[in-house]
mmCIF file of C-alpha atoms in Angstrom:
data_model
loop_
_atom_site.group_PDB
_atom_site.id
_atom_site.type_symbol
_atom_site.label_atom_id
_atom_site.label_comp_id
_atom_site.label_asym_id
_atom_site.label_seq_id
_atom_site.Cartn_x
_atom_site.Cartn_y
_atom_site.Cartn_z
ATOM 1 C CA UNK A 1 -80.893 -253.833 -95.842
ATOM 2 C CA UNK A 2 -77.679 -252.666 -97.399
ATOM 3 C CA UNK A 3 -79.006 -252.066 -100.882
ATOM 4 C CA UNK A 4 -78.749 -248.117 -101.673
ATOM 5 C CA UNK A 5 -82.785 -248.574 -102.929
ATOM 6 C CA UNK A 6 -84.636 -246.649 -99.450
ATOM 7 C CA UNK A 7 -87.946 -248.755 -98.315
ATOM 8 C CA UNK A 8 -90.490 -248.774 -95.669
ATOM 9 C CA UNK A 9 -92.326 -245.270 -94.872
ATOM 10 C CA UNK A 10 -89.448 -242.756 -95.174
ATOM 11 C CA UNK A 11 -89.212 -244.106 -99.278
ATOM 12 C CA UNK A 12 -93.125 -243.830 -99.513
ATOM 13 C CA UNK A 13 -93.124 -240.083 -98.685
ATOM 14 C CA UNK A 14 -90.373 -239.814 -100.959
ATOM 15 C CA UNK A 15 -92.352 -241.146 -103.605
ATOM 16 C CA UNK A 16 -95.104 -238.706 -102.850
ATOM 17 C CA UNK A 17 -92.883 -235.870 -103.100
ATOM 18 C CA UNK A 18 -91.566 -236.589 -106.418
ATOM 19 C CA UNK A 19 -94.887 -237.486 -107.544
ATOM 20 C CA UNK A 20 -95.826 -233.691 -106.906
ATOM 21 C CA UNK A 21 -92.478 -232.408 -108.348
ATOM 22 C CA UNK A 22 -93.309 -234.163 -111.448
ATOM 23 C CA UNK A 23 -96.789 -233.273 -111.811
ATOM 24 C CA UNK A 24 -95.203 -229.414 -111.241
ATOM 25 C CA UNK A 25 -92.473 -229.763 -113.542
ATOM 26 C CA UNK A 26 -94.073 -231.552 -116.478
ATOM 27 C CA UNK A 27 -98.173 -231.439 -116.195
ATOM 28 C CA UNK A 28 -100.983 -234.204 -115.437
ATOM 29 C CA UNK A 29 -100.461 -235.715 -118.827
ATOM 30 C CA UNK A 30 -97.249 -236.322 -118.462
ATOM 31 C CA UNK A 31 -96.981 -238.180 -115.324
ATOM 32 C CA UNK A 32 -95.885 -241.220 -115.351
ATOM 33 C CA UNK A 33 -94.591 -243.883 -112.613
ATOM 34 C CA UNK A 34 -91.409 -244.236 -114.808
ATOM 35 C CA UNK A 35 -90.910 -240.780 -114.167
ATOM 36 C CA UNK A 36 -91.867 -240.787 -110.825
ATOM 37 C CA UNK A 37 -89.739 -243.594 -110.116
ATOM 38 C CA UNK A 38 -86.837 -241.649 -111.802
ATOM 39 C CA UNK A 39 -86.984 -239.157 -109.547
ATOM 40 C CA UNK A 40 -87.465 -240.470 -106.229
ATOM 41 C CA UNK A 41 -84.480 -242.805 -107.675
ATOM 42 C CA UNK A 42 -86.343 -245.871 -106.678
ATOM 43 C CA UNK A 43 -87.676 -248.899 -109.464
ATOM 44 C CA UNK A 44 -91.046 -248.988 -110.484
ATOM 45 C CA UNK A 45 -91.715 -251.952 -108.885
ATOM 46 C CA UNK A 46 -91.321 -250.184 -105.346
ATOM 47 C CA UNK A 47 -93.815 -248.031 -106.757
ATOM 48 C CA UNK A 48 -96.083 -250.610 -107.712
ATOM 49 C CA UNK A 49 -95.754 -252.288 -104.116
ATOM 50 C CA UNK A 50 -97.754 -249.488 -102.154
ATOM 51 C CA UNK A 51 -99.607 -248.031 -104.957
ATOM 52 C CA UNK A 52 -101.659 -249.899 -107.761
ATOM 53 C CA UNK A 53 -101.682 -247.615 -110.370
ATOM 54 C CA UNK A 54 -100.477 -243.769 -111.421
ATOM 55 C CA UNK A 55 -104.132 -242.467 -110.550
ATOM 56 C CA UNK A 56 -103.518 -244.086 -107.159
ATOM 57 C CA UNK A 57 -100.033 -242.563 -106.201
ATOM 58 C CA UNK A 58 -101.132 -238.845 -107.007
ATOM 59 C CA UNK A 59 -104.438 -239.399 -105.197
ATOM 60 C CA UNK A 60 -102.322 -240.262 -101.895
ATOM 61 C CA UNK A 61 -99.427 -237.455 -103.443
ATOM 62 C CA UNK A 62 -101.787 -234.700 -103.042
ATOM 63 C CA UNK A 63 -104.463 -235.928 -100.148
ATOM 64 C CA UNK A 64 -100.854 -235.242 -98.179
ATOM 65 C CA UNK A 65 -101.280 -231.623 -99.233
ATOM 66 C CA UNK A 66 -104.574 -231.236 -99.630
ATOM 67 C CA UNK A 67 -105.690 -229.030 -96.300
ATOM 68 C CA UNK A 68 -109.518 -230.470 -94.608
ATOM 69 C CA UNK A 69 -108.408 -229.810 -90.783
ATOM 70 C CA UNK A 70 -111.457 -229.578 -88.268
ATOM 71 C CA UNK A 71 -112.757 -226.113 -88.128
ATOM 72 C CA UNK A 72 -112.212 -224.635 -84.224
ATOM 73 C CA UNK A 73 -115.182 -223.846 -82.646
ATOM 74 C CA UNK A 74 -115.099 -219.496 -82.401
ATOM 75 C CA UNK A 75 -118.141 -219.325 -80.719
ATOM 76 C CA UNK A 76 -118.967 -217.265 -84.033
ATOM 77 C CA UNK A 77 -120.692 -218.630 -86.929
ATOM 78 C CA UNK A 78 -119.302 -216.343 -89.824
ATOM 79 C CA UNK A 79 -115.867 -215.950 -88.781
ATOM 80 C CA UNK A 80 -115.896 -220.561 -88.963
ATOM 81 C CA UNK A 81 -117.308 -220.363 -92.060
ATOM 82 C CA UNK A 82 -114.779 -218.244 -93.039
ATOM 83 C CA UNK A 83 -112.200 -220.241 -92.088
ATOM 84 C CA UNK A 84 -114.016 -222.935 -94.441
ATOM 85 C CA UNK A 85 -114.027 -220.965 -97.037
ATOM 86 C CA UNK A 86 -110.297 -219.848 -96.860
ATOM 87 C CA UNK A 87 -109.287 -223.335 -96.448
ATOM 88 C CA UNK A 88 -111.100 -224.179 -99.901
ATOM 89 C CA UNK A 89 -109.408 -220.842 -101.449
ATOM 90 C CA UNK A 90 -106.010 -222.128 -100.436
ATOM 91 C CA UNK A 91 -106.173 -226.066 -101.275
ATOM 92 C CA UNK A 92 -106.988 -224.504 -105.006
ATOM 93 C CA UNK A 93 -104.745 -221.501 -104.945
ATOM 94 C CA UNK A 94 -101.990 -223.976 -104.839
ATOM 95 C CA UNK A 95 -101.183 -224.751 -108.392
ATOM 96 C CA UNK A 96 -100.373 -228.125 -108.183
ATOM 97 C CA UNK A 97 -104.340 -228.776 -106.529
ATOM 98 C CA UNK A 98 -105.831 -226.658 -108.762
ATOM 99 C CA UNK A 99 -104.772 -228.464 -112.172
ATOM 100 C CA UNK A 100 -104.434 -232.040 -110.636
ATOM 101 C CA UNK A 101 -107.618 -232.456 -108.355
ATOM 102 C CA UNK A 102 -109.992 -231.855 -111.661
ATOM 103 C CA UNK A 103 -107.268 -233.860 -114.280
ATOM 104 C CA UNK A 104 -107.386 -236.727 -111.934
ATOM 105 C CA UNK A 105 -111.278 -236.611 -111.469
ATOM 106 C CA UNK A 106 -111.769 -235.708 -115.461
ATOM 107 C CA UNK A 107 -109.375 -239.593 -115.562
ATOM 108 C CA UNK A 108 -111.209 -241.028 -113.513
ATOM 109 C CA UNK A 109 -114.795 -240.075 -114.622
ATOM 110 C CA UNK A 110 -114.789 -243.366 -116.270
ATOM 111 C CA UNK A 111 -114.369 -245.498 -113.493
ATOM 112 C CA UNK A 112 -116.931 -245.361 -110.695
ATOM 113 C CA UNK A 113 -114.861 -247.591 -108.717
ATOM 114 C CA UNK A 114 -111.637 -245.766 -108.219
ATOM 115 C CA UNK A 115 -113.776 -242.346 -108.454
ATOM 116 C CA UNK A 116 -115.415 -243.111 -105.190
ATOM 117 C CA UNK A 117 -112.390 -244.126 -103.710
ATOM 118 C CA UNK A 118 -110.427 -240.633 -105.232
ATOM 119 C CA UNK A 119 -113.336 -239.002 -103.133
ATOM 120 C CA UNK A 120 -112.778 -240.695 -100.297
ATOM 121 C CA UNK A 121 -109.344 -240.371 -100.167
ATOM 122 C CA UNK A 122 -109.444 -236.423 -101.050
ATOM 123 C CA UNK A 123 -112.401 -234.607 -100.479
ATOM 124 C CA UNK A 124 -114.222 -236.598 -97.108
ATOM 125 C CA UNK A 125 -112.119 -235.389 -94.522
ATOM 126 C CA UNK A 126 -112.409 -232.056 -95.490
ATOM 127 C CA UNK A 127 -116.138 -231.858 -96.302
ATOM 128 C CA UNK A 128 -116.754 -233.468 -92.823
ATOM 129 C CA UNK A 129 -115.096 -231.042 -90.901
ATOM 130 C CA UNK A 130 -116.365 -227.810 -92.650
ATOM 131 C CA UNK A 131 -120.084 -229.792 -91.960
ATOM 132 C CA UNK A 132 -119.090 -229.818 -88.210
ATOM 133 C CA UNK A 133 -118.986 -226.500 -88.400
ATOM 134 C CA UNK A 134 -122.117 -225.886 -90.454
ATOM 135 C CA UNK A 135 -124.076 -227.448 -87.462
ATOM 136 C CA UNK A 136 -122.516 -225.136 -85.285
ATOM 137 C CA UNK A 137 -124.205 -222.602 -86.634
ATOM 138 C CA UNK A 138 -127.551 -224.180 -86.722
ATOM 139 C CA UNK A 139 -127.228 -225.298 -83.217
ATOM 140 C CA UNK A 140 -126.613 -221.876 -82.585
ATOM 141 C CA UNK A 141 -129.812 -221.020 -84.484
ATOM 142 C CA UNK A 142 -127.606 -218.370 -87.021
ATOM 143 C CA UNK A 143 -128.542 -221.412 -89.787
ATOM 144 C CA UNK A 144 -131.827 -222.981 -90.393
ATOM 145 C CA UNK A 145 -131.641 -226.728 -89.568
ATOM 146 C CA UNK A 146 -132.729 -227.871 -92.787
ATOM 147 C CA UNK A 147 -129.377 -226.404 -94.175
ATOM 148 C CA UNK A 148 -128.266 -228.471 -97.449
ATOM 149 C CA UNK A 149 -124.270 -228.998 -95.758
ATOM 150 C CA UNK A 150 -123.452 -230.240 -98.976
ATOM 151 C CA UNK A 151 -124.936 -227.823 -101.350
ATOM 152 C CA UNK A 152 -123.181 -225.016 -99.705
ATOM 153 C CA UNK A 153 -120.009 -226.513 -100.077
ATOM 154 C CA UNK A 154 -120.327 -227.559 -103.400
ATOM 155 C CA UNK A 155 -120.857 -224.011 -104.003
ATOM 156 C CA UNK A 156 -117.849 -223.277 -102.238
ATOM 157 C CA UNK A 157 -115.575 -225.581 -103.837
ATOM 158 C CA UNK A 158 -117.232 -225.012 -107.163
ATOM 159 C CA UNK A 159 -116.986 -221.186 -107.230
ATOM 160 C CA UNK A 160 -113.096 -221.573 -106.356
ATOM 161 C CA UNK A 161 -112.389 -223.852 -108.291
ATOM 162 C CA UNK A 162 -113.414 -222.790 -111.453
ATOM 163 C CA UNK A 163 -112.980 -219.360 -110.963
ATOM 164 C CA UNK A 164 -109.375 -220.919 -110.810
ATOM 165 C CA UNK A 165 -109.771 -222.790 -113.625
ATOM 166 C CA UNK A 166 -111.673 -221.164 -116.145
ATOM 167 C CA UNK A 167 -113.214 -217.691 -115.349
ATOM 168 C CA UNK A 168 -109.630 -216.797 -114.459
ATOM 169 C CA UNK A 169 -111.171 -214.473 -112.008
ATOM 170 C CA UNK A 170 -109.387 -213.966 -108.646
ATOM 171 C CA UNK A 171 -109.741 -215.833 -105.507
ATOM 172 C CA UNK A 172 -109.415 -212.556 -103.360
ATOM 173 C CA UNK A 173 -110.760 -211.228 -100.083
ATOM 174 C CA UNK A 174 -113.429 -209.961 -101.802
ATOM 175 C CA UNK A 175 -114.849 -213.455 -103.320
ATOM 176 C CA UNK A 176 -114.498 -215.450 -99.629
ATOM 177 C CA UNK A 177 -116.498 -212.577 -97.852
ATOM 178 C CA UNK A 178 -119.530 -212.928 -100.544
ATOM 179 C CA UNK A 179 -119.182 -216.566 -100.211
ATOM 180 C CA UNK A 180 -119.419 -216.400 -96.338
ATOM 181 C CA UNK A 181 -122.334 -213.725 -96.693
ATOM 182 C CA UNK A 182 -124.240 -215.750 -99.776
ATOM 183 C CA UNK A 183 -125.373 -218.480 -96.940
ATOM 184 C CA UNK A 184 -126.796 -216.511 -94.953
ATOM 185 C CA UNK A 185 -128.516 -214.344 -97.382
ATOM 186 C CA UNK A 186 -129.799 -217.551 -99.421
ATOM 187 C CA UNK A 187 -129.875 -219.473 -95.868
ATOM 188 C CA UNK A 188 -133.574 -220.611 -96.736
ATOM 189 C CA UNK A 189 -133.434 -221.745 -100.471
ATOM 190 C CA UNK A 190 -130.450 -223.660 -99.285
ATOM 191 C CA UNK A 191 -132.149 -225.761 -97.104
ATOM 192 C CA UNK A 192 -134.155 -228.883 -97.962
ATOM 193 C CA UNK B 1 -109.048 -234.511 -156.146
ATOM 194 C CA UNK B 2 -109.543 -237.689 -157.025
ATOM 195 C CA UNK B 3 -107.765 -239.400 -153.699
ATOM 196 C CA UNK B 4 -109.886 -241.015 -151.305
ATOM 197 C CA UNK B 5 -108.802 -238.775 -149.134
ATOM 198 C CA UNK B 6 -111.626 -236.023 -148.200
ATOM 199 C CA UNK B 7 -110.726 -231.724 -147.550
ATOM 200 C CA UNK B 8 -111.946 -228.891 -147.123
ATOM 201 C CA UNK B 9 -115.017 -228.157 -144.628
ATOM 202 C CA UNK B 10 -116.312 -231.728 -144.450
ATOM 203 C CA UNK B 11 -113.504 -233.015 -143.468
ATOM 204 C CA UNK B 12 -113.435 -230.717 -140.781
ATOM 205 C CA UNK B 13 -116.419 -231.692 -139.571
ATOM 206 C CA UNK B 14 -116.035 -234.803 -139.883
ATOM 207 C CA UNK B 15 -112.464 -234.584 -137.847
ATOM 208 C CA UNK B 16 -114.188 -232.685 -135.420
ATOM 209 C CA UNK B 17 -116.815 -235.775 -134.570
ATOM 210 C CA UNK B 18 -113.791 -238.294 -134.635
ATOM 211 C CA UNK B 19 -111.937 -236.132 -131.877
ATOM 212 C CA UNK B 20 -115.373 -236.325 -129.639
ATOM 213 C CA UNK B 21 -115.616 -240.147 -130.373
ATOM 214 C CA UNK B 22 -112.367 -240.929 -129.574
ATOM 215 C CA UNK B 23 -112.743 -239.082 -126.223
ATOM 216 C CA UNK B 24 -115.901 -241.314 -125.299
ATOM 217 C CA UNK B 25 -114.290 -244.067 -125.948
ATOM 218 C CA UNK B 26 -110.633 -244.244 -124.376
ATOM 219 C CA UNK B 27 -110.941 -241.061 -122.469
ATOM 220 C CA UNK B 28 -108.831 -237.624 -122.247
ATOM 221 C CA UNK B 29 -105.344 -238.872 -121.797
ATOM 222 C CA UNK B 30 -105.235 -241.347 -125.014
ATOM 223 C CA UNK B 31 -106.704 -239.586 -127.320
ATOM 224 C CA UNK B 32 -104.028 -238.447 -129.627
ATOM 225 C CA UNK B 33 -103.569 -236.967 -132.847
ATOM 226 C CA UNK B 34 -102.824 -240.128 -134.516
ATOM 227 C CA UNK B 35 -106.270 -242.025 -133.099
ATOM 228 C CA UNK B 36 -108.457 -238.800 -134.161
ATOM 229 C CA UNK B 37 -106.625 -239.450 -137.853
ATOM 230 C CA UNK B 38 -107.171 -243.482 -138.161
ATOM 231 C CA UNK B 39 -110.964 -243.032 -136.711
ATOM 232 C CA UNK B 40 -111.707 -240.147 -139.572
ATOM 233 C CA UNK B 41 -109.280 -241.671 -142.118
ATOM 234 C CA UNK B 42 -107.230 -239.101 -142.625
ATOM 235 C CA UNK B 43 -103.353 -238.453 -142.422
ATOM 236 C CA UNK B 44 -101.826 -236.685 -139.179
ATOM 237 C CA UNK B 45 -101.155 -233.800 -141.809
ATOM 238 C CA UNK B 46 -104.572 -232.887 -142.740
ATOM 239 C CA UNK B 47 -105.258 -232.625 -139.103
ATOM 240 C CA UNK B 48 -102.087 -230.660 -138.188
ATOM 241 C CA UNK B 49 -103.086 -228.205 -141.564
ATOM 242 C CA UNK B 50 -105.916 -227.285 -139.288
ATOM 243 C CA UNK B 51 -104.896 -227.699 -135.923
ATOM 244 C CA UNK B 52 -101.379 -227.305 -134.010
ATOM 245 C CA UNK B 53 -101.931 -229.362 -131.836
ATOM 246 C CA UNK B 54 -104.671 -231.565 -129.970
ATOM 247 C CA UNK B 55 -105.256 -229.222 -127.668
ATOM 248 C CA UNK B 56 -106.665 -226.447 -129.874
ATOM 249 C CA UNK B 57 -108.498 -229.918 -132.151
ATOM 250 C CA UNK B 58 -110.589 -230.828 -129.083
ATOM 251 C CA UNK B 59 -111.354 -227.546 -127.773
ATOM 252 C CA UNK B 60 -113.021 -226.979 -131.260
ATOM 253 C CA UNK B 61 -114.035 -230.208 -131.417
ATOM 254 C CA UNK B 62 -116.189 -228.896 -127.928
ATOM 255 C CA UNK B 63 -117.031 -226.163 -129.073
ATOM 256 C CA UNK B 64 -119.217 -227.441 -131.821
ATOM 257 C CA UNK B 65 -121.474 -229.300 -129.137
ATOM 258 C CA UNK B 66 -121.048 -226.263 -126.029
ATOM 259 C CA UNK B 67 -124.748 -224.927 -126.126
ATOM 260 C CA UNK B 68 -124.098 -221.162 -125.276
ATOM 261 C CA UNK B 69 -126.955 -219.560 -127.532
ATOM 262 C CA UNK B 70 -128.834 -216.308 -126.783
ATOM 263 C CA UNK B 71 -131.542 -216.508 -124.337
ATOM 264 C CA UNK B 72 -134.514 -215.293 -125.652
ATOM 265 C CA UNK B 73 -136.589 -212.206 -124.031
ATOM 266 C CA UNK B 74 -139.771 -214.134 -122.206
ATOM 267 C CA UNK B 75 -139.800 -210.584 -120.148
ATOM 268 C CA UNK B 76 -139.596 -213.062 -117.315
ATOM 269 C CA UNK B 77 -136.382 -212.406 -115.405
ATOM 270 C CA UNK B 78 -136.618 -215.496 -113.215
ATOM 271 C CA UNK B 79 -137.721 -218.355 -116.205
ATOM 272 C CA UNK B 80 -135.011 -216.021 -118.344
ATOM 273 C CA UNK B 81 -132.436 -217.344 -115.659
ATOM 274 C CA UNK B 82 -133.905 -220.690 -114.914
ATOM 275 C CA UNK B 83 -132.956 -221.125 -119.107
ATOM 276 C CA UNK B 84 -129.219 -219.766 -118.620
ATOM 277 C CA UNK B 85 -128.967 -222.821 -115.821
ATOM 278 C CA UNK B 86 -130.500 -225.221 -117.395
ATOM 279 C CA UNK B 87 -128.486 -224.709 -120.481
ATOM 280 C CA UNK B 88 -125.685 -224.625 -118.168
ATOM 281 C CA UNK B 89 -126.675 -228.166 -116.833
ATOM 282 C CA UNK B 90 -126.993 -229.223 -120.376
ATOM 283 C CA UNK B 91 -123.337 -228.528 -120.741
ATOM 284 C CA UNK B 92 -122.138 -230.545 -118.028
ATOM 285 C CA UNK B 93 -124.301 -233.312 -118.052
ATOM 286 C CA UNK B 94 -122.960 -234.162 -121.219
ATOM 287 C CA UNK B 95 -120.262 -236.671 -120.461
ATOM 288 C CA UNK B 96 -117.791 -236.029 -122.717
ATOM 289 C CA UNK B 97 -118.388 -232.033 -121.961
ATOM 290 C CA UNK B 98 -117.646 -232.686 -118.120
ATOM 291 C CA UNK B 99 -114.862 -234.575 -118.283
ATOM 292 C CA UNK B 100 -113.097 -232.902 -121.251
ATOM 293 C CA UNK B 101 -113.734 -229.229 -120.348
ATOM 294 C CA UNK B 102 -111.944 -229.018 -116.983
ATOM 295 C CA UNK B 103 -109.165 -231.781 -118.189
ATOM 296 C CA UNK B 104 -108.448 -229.711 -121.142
ATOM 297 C CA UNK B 105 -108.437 -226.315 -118.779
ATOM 298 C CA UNK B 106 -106.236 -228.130 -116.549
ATOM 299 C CA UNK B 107 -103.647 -229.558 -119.105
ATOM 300 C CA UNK B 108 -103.925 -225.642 -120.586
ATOM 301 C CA UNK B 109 -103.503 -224.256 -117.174
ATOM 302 C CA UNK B 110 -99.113 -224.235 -117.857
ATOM 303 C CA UNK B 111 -99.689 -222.096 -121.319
ATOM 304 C CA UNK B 112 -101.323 -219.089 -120.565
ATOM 305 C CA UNK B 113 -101.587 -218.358 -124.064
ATOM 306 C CA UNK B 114 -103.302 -221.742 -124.836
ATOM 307 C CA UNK B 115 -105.568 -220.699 -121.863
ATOM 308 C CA UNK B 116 -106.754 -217.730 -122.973
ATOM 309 C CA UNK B 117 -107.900 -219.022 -126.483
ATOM 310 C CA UNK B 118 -109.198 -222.083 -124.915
ATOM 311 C CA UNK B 119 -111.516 -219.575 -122.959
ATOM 312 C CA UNK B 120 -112.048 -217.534 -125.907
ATOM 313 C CA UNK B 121 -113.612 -220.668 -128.242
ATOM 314 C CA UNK B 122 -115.444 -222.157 -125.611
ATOM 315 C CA UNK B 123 -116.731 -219.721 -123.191
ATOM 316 C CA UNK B 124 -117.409 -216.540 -124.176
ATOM 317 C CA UNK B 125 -120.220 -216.812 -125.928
ATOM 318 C CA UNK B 126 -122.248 -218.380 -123.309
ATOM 319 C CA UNK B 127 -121.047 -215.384 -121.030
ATOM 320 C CA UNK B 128 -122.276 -213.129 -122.730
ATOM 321 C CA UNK B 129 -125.271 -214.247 -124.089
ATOM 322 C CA UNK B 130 -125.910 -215.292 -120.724
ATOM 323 C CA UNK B 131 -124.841 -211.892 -119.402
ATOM 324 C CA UNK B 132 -127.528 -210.243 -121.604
ATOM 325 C CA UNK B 133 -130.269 -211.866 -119.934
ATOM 326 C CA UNK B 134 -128.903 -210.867 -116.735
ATOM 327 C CA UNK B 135 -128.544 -207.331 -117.516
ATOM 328 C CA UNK B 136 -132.089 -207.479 -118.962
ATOM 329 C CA UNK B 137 -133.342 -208.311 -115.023
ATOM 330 C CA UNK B 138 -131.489 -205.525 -114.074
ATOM 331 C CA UNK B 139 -133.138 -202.867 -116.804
ATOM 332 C CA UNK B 140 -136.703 -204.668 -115.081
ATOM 333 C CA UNK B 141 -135.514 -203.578 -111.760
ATOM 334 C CA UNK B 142 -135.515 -207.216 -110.892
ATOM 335 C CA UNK B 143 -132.100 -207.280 -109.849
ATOM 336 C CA UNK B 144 -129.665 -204.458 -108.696
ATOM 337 C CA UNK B 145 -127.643 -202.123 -111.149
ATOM 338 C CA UNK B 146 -124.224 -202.992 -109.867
ATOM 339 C CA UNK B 147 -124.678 -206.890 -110.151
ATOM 340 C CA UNK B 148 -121.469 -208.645 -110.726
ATOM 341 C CA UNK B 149 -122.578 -211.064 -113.673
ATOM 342 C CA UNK B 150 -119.500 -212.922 -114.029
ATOM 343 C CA UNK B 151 -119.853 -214.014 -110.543
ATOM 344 C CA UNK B 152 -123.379 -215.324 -111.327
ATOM 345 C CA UNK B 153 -121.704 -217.357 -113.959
ATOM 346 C CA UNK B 154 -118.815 -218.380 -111.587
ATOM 347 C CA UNK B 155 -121.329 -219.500 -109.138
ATOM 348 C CA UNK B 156 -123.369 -221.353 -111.488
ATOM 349 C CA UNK B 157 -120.879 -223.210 -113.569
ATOM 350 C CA UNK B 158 -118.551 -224.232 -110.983
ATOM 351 C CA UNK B 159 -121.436 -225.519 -108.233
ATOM 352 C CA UNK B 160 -122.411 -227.297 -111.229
ATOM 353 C CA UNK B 161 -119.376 -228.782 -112.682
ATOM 354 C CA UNK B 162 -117.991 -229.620 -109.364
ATOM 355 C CA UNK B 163 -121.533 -231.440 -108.604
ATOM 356 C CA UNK B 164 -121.110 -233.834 -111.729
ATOM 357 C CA UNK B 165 -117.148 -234.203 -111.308
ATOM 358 C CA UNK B 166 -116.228 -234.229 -107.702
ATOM 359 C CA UNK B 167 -119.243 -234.467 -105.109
ATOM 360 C CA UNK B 168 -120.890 -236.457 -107.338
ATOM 361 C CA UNK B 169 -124.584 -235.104 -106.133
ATOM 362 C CA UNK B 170 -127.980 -235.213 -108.799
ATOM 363 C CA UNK B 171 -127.977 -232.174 -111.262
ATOM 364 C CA UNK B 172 -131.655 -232.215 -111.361
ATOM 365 C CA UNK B 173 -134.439 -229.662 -110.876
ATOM 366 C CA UNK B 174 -134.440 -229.292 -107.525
ATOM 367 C CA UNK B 175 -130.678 -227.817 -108.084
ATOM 368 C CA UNK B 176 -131.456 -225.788 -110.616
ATOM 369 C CA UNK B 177 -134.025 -224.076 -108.977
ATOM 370 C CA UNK B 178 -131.969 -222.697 -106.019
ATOM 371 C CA UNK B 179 -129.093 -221.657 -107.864
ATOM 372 C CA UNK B 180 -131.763 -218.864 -109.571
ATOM 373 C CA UNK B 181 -133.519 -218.116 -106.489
ATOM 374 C CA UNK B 182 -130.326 -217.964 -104.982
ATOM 375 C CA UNK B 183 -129.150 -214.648 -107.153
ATOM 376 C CA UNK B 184 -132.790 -212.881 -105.797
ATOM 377 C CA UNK B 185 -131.796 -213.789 -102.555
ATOM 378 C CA UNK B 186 -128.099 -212.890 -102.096
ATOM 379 C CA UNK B 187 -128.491 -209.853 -104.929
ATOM 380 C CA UNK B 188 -127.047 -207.336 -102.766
ATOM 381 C CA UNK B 189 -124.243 -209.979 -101.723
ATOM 382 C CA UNK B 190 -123.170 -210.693 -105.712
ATOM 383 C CA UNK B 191 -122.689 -207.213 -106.333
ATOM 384 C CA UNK B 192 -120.071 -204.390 -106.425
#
């Protein structure tokens, strides 16, 4: 190659990164792969290679950001599910997360195809590792071992997020210790 | 007037319905000024004599169809919060309510002046009608004095809207009758 146009992996995570720069400097709507590809200083059509469609490239953009590590074992149930619940405060403290993960859902509402894959892409990793630890702490009988996984972390997620969103209220200290606490308290009516 | 062209209040309204059918039909990010104008056949101007922009044209648009009215005193504490949820369900089940709602927060989420009247016209009176009939369990002793109601609300809205946008699981009875039982349970936990 001895064209100045970068491909292979090294132009891909370039791509990525100007996706996110965009989305920062000029909002969801505004996103386009034009301006993407302006950016990155690459044509559209390298775009278009890797990625079918705008919805596409900022799924993969922010999945790169988007924190769902496995939860260490502590040995301690409530100081894990902290953890969980810090990771979840941070992926939507960043502001780029918090305005793009529910745009690109709120696009893609219409289209159960490419929703499900959005989800897999974004939100499976992460909701499979904070489970991991969930069992932990029914194996170590501090959860009941009907627990609803899922319902407590759509709680999670759903507290943060639109307390980021739309109550405007903040995502302090304060709000992950009630959200750790709140599970144990309400251990039983959130189990099936 | 003798133009075809309609004004005053009914032409609001009937702007108002075009801005919600256009959103069913091609979706947040195309629905522009100019479509809500050729579905209600009017010109751009009558909308902009209204409305600045499309922002504030679908957030009033919403607003017409957000239920957030008073719940009424059953002297009941938990079927007076199993109505605040369910109404909140109503909300979000809606379609074009779920998807618009947190797209429109999210494009708003770069103007915090937008923001703040976007909260103002769409939820605040939910909040506090909703916050009445909480502080009505509390004058029953039902639920303690220092009760943070907003995070109630936080907890309920967002493990709901994040349920119908993102995890994708049922908003169905079964749902709504944990998230009440949940506030008995963790009362101590959701206050200050």
């Amino acid at each position: 190659m001895t064209t100045a146009e970068p491909s292979g992996p090294r132009a891909a995570s370039r791509i990525r990164q100007s996706a996110r720069e965009v989305l920062a400097e000029r909002g969801y709507a505004d996103l386009t792969v034009e301006a993407v590809a302006a950016k990155a200083g690459v044509g559209k059509s390298t775009i278009y290679r890797w990625w079918p469609n705008r919805e596409a490239l900022l799924a993969d953009a922010l999945a790169e950001i988007f924190k769902g590590d496995e939860i260490p074992d502590l040995g301690d149930t409530q100081a894990e599910l902290r953890l969980a619940v810090d990771m979840t405060i941070d992926n939507y403290a960043d502001a780029d997360l918090a305005i793009a993960v529910p745009a690109l859902a709120a696009d893609l509402a219409r289209s159960p195809e490419l929703l499900a894959s959005f989800r897999e892409t974004f939100l499976l990793r992460k909701r499979d590792n904070i489970a991991v630890a969930l069992r932990r702490g029914i194996d170590r009988g501090d959860l009941p071992a009907a627990l609803d996984t899922g319902l407590v972390q759509d709680l999670w997620a759903g507290t943060i997020l639109y307390r980021r969103l739309l109550s405007g209220s903040p995502l302090d200290d304060q709000l992950a210790e009630r959200l750790v606490r709140l599970v144990f308290d309400a251990s039983a009516t959130l189990s099936s």
